[in-house]
mmCIF file of C-alpha atoms in Angstrom:
data_model
loop_
_atom_site.group_PDB
_atom_site.id
_atom_site.type_symbol
_atom_site.label_atom_id
_atom_site.label_comp_id
_atom_site.label_asym_id
_atom_site.label_seq_id
_atom_site.Cartn_x
_atom_site.Cartn_y
_atom_site.Cartn_z
ATOM 1 C CA MET C 1 -131.009 85.442 -103.780
ATOM 2 C CA LYS C 2 -131.665 89.290 -103.935
ATOM 3 C CA TYR C 3 -128.183 90.342 -103.915
ATOM 4 C CA PRO C 4 -125.898 87.695 -104.885
ATOM 5 C CA ASP C 5 -122.299 89.577 -103.734
ATOM 6 C CA ASN C 6 -123.643 89.928 -100.404
ATOM 7 C CA ASN C 7 -122.595 87.268 -97.972
ATOM 8 C CA TYR C 8 -125.502 86.211 -95.999
ATOM 9 C CA ILE C 9 -124.466 83.811 -93.912
ATOM 10 C CA LYS C 10 -121.811 86.268 -92.389
ATOM 11 C CA LYS C 11 -124.408 88.566 -91.951
ATOM 12 C CA ALA C 12 -127.221 86.209 -90.252
ATOM 13 C CA VAL C 13 -124.254 84.936 -87.828
ATOM 14 C CA ASP C 14 -123.309 88.515 -86.854
ATOM 15 C CA LEU C 15 -127.147 89.421 -86.541
ATOM 16 C CA ASN C 16 -127.498 86.442 -84.135
ATOM 17 C CA PHE C 17 -124.806 87.347 -82.251
ATOM 18 C CA CYS C 18 -125.749 90.604 -81.788
ATOM 19 C CA LEU C 19 -129.190 89.870 -80.496
ATOM 20 C CA ASN C 20 -128.156 87.387 -78.323
ATOM 21 C CA ARG C 21 -125.443 89.962 -76.732
ATOM 22 C CA PHE C 22 -128.366 92.518 -76.576
ATOM 23 C CA ILE C 23 -130.756 89.991 -74.909
ATOM 24 C CA ASP C 24 -128.129 88.828 -72.451
ATOM 25 C CA CYS C 25 -127.283 92.088 -71.192
ATOM 26 C CA MET C 26 -130.741 93.339 -70.689
ATOM 27 C CA VAL C 27 -131.747 90.160 -68.829
ATOM 28 C CA SER C 28 -128.992 90.462 -66.499
ATOM 29 C CA ASP C 29 -129.624 94.259 -65.930
ATOM 30 C CA LYS C 30 -133.009 93.334 -65.350
ATOM 31 C CA LYS C 31 -134.568 95.278 -67.969
ATOM 32 C CA ARG C 32 -137.252 94.670 -70.030
ATOM 33 C CA ILE C 33 -137.313 94.363 -73.892
ATOM 34 C CA TYR C 34 -139.905 95.218 -75.937
ATOM 35 C CA THR C 35 -140.568 94.583 -79.609
ATOM 36 C CA PHE C 36 -141.247 96.883 -82.548
ATOM 37 C CA ASN C 37 -141.871 95.859 -86.161
ATOM 38 C CA MET C 38 -141.979 98.700 -88.975
ATOM 39 C CA ASP C 39 -143.580 97.935 -92.002
ATOM 40 C CA SER C 40 -143.027 100.001 -95.091
ATOM 41 C CA ILE C 41 -144.461 100.244 -98.938
ATOM 42 C CA THR C 42 -141.148 101.180 -100.306
ATOM 43 C CA THR C 43 -138.951 98.775 -102.300
ATOM 44 C CA ASP C 44 -136.499 101.443 -102.093
ATOM 45 C CA TYR C 45 -133.850 100.231 -99.602
ATOM 46 C CA ASN C 46 -132.063 103.498 -99.467
ATOM 47 C CA LEU C 47 -135.507 105.587 -98.922
ATOM 48 C CA TYR C 48 -136.648 103.072 -96.318
ATOM 49 C CA ARG C 49 -133.067 103.527 -94.375
ATOM 50 C CA LYS C 50 -133.436 107.347 -94.382
ATOM 51 C CA ILE C 51 -137.366 107.403 -93.093
ATOM 52 C CA TYR C 52 -135.836 104.497 -90.081
ATOM 53 C CA LYS C 53 -133.105 107.233 -89.287
ATOM 54 C CA VAL C 54 -135.347 110.054 -89.280
ATOM 55 C CA TRP C 55 -137.809 108.203 -86.867
ATOM 56 C CA ALA C 56 -135.049 106.861 -84.865
ATOM 57 C CA ASN C 57 -133.518 110.095 -83.976
ATOM 58 C CA GLU C 58 -136.772 111.516 -83.361
ATOM 59 C CA PHE C 59 -137.649 108.635 -81.370
ATOM 60 C CA ARG C 60 -134.787 108.570 -79.044
ATOM 61 C CA ARG C 61 -134.955 112.176 -78.711
ATOM 62 C CA ARG C 62 -138.088 111.660 -76.490
ATOM 63 C CA TYR C 63 -137.205 108.517 -75.026
ATOM 64 C CA ASP C 64 -133.988 107.160 -73.634
ATOM 65 C CA CYS C 65 -133.589 103.834 -75.251
ATOM 66 C CA ILE C 66 -131.148 101.287 -76.431
ATOM 67 C CA GLY C 67 -132.021 98.506 -79.431
ATOM 68 C CA VAL C 68 -130.984 96.501 -82.027
ATOM 69 C CA GLY C 69 -132.799 95.309 -85.295
ATOM 70 C CA ALA C 70 -132.780 93.754 -88.519
ATOM 71 C CA ILE C 71 -134.293 95.313 -91.951
ATOM 72 C CA GLU C 72 -135.458 92.268 -94.185
ATOM 73 C CA HIS C 73 -136.979 92.348 -97.445
ATOM 74 C CA ASP C 74 -140.659 90.865 -97.523
ATOM 75 C CA SER C 75 -142.011 88.511 -100.002
ATOM 76 C CA ASN C 76 -143.773 91.259 -101.523
ATOM 77 C CA GLY C 77 -141.079 93.447 -102.198
ATOM 78 C CA TYR C 78 -141.286 96.043 -99.208
ATOM 79 C CA TRP C 79 -138.969 96.439 -96.844
ATOM 80 C CA HIS C 80 -139.585 96.344 -92.957
ATOM 81 C CA ILE C 81 -137.416 95.869 -89.573
ATOM 82 C CA HIS C 82 -137.886 94.291 -86.401
ATOM 83 C CA LEU C 83 -136.326 96.093 -83.079
ATOM 84 C CA LEU C 84 -135.598 95.064 -80.176
ATOM 85 C CA ILE C 85 -135.691 97.940 -77.594
ATOM 86 C CA SER C 86 -134.939 98.437 -73.816
ATOM 87 C CA PHE C 87 -135.745 101.859 -71.986
ATOM 88 C CA LYS C 88 -133.663 103.312 -69.310
ATOM 89 C CA PHE C 89 -136.965 102.831 -66.861
ATOM 90 C CA ASN C 90 -139.271 100.173 -66.800
ATOM 91 C CA TYR C 91 -142.544 101.914 -67.769
ATOM 92 C CA LYS C 92 -145.914 101.009 -66.717
ATOM 93 C CA LYS C 93 -148.383 99.031 -69.001
ATOM 94 C CA THR C 94 -150.409 102.147 -69.939
ATOM 95 C CA THR C 95 -147.097 104.292 -70.569
ATOM 96 C CA MET C 96 -146.003 101.628 -72.836
ATOM 97 C CA ASN C 97 -149.166 101.536 -74.854
ATOM 98 C CA ASN C 98 -148.920 105.279 -75.004
ATOM 99 C CA ILE C 99 -145.316 104.805 -76.527
ATOM 100 C CA TYR C 100 -146.450 101.945 -78.833
ATOM 101 C CA SER C 101 -148.704 104.463 -80.015
ATOM 102 C CA TYR C 102 -146.253 107.654 -80.478
ATOM 103 C CA ALA C 103 -143.767 105.272 -82.323
ATOM 104 C CA ARG C 104 -146.592 104.248 -84.957
ATOM 105 C CA GLU C 105 -147.991 107.667 -85.504
ATOM 106 C CA LEU C 106 -144.634 109.000 -85.714
ATOM 107 C CA TRP C 107 -143.886 106.021 -88.280
ATOM 108 C CA ASN C 108 -146.748 106.759 -90.412
ATOM 109 C CA LYS C 109 -146.008 110.554 -90.426
ATOM 110 C CA TYR C 110 -142.454 109.832 -91.968
ATOM 111 C CA LEU C 111 -143.566 107.067 -94.030
ATOM 112 C CA VAL C 112 -146.448 109.433 -95.928
ATOM 113 C CA PHE C 113 -143.834 112.385 -95.557
ATOM 114 C CA TYR C 114 -141.112 110.614 -97.469
ATOM 115 C CA THR C 115 -143.543 107.955 -99.781
ATOM 116 C CA GLN C 116 -146.541 110.267 -100.009
ATOM 117 C CA ASP C 117 -148.608 107.115 -99.159
ATOM 118 C CA LYS C 118 -149.946 105.628 -95.974
ATOM 119 C CA LEU C 119 -149.856 101.790 -94.451
ATOM 120 C CA GLU C 120 -153.492 100.442 -93.913
#
């Protein structure tokens, strides 16, 4: 274990409950759920959280959405996050492609700004 004083079992159970609750709520409201994966090139957890928070605030300013996610440590030491996001409106496929492109460009912009390195 990377951090022995963390209670991984409790965190996993809480995350599982949050994910299931989010999915149940969105399915009952007939909302679509989209997945976003945000990779990084930093091993510093606090820096990664800062990049993610800035990205999330900027993304939510443009699109009305809610979501839940989990930050994980990759096998190579880098941090990444898996997000489940639901938007207020059910967008068309072409609009979703534009949203994914915007999210990717915004993520790379802040990654370069804070780490001075770009994902390949």
